Structure formats: C-alpha cells, structure tokens
XYZ file of C-alpha atoms in Angstrom:
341
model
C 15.051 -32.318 23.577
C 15.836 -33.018 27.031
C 18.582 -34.946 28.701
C 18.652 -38.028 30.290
C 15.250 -38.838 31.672
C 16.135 -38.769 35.526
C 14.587 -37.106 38.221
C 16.915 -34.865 40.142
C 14.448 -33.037 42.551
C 11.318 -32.983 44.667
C 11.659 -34.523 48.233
C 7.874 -35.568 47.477
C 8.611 -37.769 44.409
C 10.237 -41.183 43.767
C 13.958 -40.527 42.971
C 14.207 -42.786 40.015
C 15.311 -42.872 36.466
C 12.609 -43.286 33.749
C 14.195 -45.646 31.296
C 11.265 -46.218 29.462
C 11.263 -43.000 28.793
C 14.667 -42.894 27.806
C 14.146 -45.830 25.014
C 11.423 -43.462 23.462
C 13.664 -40.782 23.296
C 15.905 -43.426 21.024
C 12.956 -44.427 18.875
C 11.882 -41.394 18.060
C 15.417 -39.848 16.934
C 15.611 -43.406 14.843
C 12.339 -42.267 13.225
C 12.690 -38.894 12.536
C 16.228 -39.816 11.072
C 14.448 -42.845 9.054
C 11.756 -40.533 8.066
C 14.482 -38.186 6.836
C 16.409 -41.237 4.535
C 13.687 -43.163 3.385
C 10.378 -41.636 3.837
C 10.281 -38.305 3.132
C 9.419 -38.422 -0.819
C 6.582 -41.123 -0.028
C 3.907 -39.452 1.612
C 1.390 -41.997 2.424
C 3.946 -44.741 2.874
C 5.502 -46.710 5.980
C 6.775 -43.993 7.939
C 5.395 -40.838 6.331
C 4.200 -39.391 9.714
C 7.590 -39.709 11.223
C 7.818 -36.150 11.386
C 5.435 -36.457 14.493
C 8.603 -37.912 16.480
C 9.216 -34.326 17.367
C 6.033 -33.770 19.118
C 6.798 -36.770 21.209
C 10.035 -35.129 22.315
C 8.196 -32.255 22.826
C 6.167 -34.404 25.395
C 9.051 -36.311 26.963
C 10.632 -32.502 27.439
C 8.044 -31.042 29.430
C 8.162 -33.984 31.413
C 11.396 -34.799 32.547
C 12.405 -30.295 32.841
C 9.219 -30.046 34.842
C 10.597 -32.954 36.963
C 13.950 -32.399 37.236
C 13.449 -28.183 37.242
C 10.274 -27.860 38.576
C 11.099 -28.122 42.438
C 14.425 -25.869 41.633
C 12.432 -23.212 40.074
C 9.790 -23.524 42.932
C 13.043 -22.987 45.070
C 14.369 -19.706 43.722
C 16.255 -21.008 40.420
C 15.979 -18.106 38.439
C 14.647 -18.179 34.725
C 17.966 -16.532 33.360
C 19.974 -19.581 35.223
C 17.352 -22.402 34.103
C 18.375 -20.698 30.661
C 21.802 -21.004 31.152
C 21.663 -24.693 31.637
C 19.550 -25.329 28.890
C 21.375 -24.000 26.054
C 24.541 -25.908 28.054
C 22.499 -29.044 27.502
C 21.447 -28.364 24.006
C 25.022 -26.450 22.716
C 27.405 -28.841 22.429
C 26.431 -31.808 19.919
C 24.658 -28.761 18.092
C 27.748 -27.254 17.601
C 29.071 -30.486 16.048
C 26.157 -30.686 14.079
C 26.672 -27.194 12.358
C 30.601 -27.461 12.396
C 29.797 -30.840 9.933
C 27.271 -28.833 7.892
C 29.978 -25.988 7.571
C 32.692 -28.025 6.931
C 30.648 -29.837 4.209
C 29.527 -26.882 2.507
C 33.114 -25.370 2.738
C 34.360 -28.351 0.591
C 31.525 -28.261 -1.344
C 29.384 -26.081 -2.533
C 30.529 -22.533 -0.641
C 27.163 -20.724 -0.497
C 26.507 -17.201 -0.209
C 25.395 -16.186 3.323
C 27.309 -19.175 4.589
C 29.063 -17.051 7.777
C 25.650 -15.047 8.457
C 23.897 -19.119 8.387
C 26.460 -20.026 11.170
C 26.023 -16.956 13.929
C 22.246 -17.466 13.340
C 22.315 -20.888 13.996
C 24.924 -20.699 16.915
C 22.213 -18.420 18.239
C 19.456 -21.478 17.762
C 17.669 -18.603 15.153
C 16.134 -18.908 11.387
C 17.764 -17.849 8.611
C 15.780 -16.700 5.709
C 18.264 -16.826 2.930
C 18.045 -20.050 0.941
C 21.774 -21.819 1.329
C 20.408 -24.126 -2.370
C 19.260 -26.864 0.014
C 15.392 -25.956 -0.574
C 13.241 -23.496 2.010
C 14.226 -24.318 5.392
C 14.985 -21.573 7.442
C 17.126 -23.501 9.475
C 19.283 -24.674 6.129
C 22.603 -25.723 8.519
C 20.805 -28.464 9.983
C 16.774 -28.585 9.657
C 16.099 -29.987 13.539
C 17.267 -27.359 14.481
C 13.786 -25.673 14.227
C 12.578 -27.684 17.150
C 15.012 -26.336 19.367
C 14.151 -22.792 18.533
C 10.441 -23.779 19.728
C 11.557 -25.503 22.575
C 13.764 -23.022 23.925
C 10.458 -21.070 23.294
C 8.392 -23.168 25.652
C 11.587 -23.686 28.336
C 11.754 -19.675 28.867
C 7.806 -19.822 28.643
C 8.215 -22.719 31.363
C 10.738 -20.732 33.292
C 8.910 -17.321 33.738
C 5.144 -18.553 33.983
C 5.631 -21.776 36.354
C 4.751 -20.125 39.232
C 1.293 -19.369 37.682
C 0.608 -22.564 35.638
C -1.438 -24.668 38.021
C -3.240 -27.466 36.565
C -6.384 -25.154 35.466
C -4.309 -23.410 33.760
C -2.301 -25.790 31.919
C -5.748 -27.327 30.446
C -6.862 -24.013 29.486
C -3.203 -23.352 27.689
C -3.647 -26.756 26.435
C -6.825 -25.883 24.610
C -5.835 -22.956 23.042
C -2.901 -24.721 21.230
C -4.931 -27.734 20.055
C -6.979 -24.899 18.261
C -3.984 -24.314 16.510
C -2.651 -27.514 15.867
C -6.382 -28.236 14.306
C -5.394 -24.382 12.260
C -1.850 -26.198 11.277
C -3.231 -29.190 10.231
C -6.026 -28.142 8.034
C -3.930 -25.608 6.427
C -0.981 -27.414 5.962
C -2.605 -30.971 5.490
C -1.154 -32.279 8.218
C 1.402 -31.401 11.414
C 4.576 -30.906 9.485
C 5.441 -27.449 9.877
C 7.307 -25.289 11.764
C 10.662 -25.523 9.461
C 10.127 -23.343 6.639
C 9.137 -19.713 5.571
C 5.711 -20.902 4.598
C 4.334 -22.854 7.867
C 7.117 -21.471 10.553
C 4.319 -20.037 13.071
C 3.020 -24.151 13.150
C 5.615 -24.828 15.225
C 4.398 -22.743 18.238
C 1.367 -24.951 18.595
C 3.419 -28.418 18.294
C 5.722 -26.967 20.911
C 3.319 -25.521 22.835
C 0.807 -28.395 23.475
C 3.569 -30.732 23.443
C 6.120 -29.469 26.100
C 2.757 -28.211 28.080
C 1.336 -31.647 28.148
C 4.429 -33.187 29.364
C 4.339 -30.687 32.556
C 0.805 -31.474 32.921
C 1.366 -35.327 33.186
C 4.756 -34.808 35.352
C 2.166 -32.569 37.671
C -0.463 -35.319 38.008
C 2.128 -38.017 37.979
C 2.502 -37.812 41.959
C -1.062 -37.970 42.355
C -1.915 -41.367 40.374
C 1.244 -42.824 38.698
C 3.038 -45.091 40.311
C 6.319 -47.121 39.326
C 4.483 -49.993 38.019
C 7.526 -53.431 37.594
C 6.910 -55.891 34.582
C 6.608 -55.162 31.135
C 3.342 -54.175 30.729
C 3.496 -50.636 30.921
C 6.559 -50.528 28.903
C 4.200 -52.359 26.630
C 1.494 -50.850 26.308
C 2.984 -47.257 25.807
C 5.268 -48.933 23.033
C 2.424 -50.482 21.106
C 0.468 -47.018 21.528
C 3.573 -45.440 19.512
C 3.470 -47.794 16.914
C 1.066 -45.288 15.204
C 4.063 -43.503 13.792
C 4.639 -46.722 11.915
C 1.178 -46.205 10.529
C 0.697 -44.994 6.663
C -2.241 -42.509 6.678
C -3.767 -41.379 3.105
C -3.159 -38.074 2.550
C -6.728 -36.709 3.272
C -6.859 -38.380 6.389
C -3.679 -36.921 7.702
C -4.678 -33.404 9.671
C -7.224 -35.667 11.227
C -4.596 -38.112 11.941
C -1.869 -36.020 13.193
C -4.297 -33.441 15.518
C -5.407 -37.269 17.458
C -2.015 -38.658 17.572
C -0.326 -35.644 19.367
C -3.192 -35.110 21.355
C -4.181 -37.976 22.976
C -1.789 -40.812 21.449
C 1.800 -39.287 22.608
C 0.584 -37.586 25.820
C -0.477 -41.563 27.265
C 2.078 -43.240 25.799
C 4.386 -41.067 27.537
C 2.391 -41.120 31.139
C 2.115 -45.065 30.669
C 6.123 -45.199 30.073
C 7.052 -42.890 33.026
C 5.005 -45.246 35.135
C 7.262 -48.409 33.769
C 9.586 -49.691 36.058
C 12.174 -51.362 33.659
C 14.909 -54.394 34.614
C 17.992 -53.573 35.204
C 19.280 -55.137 32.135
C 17.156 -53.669 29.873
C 17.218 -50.264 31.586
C 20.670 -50.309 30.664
C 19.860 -51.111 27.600
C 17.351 -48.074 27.020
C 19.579 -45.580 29.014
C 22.033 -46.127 25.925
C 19.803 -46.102 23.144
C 18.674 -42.261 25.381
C 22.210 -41.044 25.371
C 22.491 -41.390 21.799
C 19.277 -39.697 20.881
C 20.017 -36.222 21.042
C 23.439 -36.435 19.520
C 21.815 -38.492 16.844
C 19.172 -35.827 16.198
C 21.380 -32.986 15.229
C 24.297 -34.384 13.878
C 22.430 -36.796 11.181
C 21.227 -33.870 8.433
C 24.641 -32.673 7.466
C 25.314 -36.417 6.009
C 22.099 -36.628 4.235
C 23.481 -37.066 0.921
C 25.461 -40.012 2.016
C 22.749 -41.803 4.304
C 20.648 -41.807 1.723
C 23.258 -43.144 -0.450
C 24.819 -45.836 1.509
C 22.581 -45.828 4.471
C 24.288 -49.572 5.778
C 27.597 -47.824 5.858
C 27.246 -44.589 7.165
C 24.358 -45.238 9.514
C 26.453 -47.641 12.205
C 29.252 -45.107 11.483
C 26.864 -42.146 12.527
C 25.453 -44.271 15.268
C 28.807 -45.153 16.804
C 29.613 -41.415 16.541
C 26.589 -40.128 18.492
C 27.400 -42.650 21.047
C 30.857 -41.575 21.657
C 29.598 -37.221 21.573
C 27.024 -38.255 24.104
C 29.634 -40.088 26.320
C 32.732 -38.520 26.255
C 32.220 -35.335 24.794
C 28.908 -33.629 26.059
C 29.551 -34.115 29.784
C 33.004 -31.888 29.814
C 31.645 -29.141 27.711
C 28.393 -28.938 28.748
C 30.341 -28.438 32.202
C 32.670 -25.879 30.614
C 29.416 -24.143 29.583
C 27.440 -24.178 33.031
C 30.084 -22.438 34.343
C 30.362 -20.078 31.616
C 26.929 -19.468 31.397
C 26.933 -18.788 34.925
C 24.170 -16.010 35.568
C-alpha cells in the first residue's frame, strides 16, 4: 500500500493532496477487514468480493509512487534507494502486526516453525510450513501477501521506469489481464495470491493493478484536472460500490476480471481528479492514515473480531490511528536513515 496520497514532485504537476484518494484507501482496508470478520464463509453474500479491495490498493499504489517517485527516479533516485524508502514505509506497522501474531501464538498455541515464520516474514517472504491456521503461506499475518507482490511491482517500477512509456504500459497491461482472465477461470474468481495452491495469481493482480495506477498518474497531466464539488468524489464512490455487490458464484471470474479492469482503474482516475473541502478532506486524510496500519495489524485479532467485533473493532481502530500518528513517522525516519543506500 502506499502512503499518504500527496504529490511530492514534478514542477509540471499540481502540488496537491488527493484526499479522495485517501478516503478510498480507508474503505477499502474497512472492506477487506469486514470481508475478513463477516464475509469470508458466505461466498455469494454482501461482501463476498471484498477480497478485490487489494487490487484497488494496488491501483491507488501505482498512482500516488509514480507521482510522488516518478520525477525523483527521472532525476537520478536510484532503484536500491527508492527500495530503501519503501520497505521504511511499509516496515514499521508490519512489524507490529507480526510482533501481535507472535506474541499471540507465544501465549497460545506455540507452533513449530514459529522463529523460521518470523525472519521470513520480517523479510516480507512466504513461508510454506503450515503454523495450524490453514494454507496461507503468509500464516503470521495473511496481507502480508500483497506486500510481497507489491514490493514486486515497486522494484519492477524502479528498474524499468525509464523504459515504460505509455505504449508500453498498455502492452504490459495486456499481458497481465491474460492472466488475471488465467486466475479467474482457474480459481473461480480473483482471490489468490495467498496460498500454496494459487500463489503465482498474485503477480497478475499486482501487476495490472500497480501498472494501471502509473498509467493513469501518466495521463493524468494530460486530461485530469482538479475538478471542486462533489461530483467526482461521487461518481468514483458509487463506481466502488461494486464491492458491495453479491455475485453468484459462476458469475464471479467474469465479475472480478471487469471490476479490476475497468471498474477500479476509473474510479481511481475520477477520485484523483476530486478536489475535496477542506472539512471533509480532513476528514478523508484520517480515515487514509489509518488504512495501512489497519491492514496489517487486524489478522492477528481475528479470533476476537469475529467474536466481539463491537468491542474490539473501535479498540483496533483507535489503535491504528494512534501507530499511524505517533508511531510510523519516527521509525519510518529511524529507518530512512538506516536504510540509507
């Protein structure tokens, strides 16, 4: 996931923040984590494609790191530095995350492997060995799959941007809806990436996601301009009310392949177009900063959302608030400098 949806380069562009964008990133760490509570035994219910939240932050990714990267890498930042700063964004409420989900199975049920599960997840890597929490190869905390792929597709980013002109991104664009299409028909639909048996679908998701997103911040100059009211803001919100949608299970490949392809990619060039209030900006800037923290820390109290979810849920809320105020900014600092290259 990225951070804060603000442009920080590019004499050519608008300096602005995209709030709207930073309210999606909210809603769709509030679905995947409802998906995760209440949806994921129902497949054709109310949320039972809220697994396609992660392809929107795919999107939103390739965005805002071609914005805010794109004119530094044009510059001379170098892919090993652009690296660097990336896993400084992405370490520190991950680190929370799996310190929880050791913690918890310390007290608990003290798995074999546990120690080997930790390095490989500190190192954002799968680990084969099945922890007794079912067949994820990420079994410390399962999002953590989508950060393998789009570390992937940041280092992909980083050494090919000098090459990926807008021909290009179309044709890499094509070659990865093949596969979602290949993902989808296999696996009846777009939720893979996470375990043994559908790991290699996550390269397509995170492929024609983060792709897409550089594509639109690359044409975004050209035609899409801050646009005030709340039409926009609209209009890309009602388009994401597909992931509200319950789909019978036949339909779903079909389903999934159209919503991440054209569905997600519009919503998310409407919304960088939206020129929010103040007020609400505000509002959606805080609903962003809790997003990410919110995304890795919520699996390790699965047992207890699902339990109590009106207790723990404004406690876990409250939580990610406070890690993405007061204690990502230091460390991610600590770990720029240390990461230094």
């Amino acid at each position: 996931m990225p951070g804060p949806c603000q442009d920080h380069g590019g004499a050519s562009l608008i300096s602005r923040r995209f709030e709207a964008l930073d309210g999606c990133r909210g809603l769709a760490a509030l679905v995947v984590l409802a998906y995760h509570v209440f949806a994921y035994a129902h497949p054709t219910g109310p949320l039972s494609g809220g697994y396609l939240a992660v392809d929107l932050f795919f999107v939103l990714s390739g965005f805002v790191l071609a914005h805010a990267y794109g004119p530094r890498l044009q510059a001379g930042l170098s892919p090993a530095r652009f690296m660097g700063l990336r896993l400084a964004r992405l370490w520190p409420a991950y680190g929370l995350g799996i310190a929880a989900a050791v913690t918890i199975a310390l007290l608990t049920t003290r798995p074999a492997g546990l120690w080997q599960a930790t390095l490989t997840a500190l190192l954002f890597l799968p680990f084969p060995q099945d922890l007794g929490q079912g067949p994820s190869l990420f079994p410390l905390d399962l999002p953590a799959w989508s950060l393998f792929f789009e570390l992937a597709a940041n280092l992909t980013y980083a050494l090919l941007h000098r090459f990926l002109t807008v021909r290009r991104l179309l044709a890499l664009l094509a070659l990865a809806v093949i596969g979602l299409i290949i993902v989808a028909v296999r696996a009846d639909g777009l939720h893979a990436g996470w375990a043994p048996d559908n790991f290699p679908g996550g390269a397509p998701r995170a492929a024609f996601g983060f792709f897409a997103g550089v594509l639109i911040q690359r044409l975004w100059p050209a035609g899409l301009k801050p646009a005030s009211g709340p039409v926009p803001a609209l209009i890309g919100l009602a388009a994401l009310s597909v992931l509200f949608v319950p789909v019978a299970v036949p339909l779903r490949p079909v389903f999934d392949v159209l919503v991440v392809v054209l569905v997600f990619p519009f919503s998310v060039a409407v919304l960088s177009a939206a020129k929010l209030p103040t007020g609400l900006g505000k509002v959606t800037a805080a609903i962003g900063l809790i997003s990410y923290p919110l995304y890795v820390l919520h699996m390790p109290f699965m047992p207890w959302l699902r339990a109590c979810p009106l207790v723990v849920l404004p406690v876990l809320l409250v939580a990610s608030y406070l890690v993405g105020r007061l204690v990502e900014p230091p460390l991610r600092a600590r770990l720029e400098r240390a990461l230094r290259v």
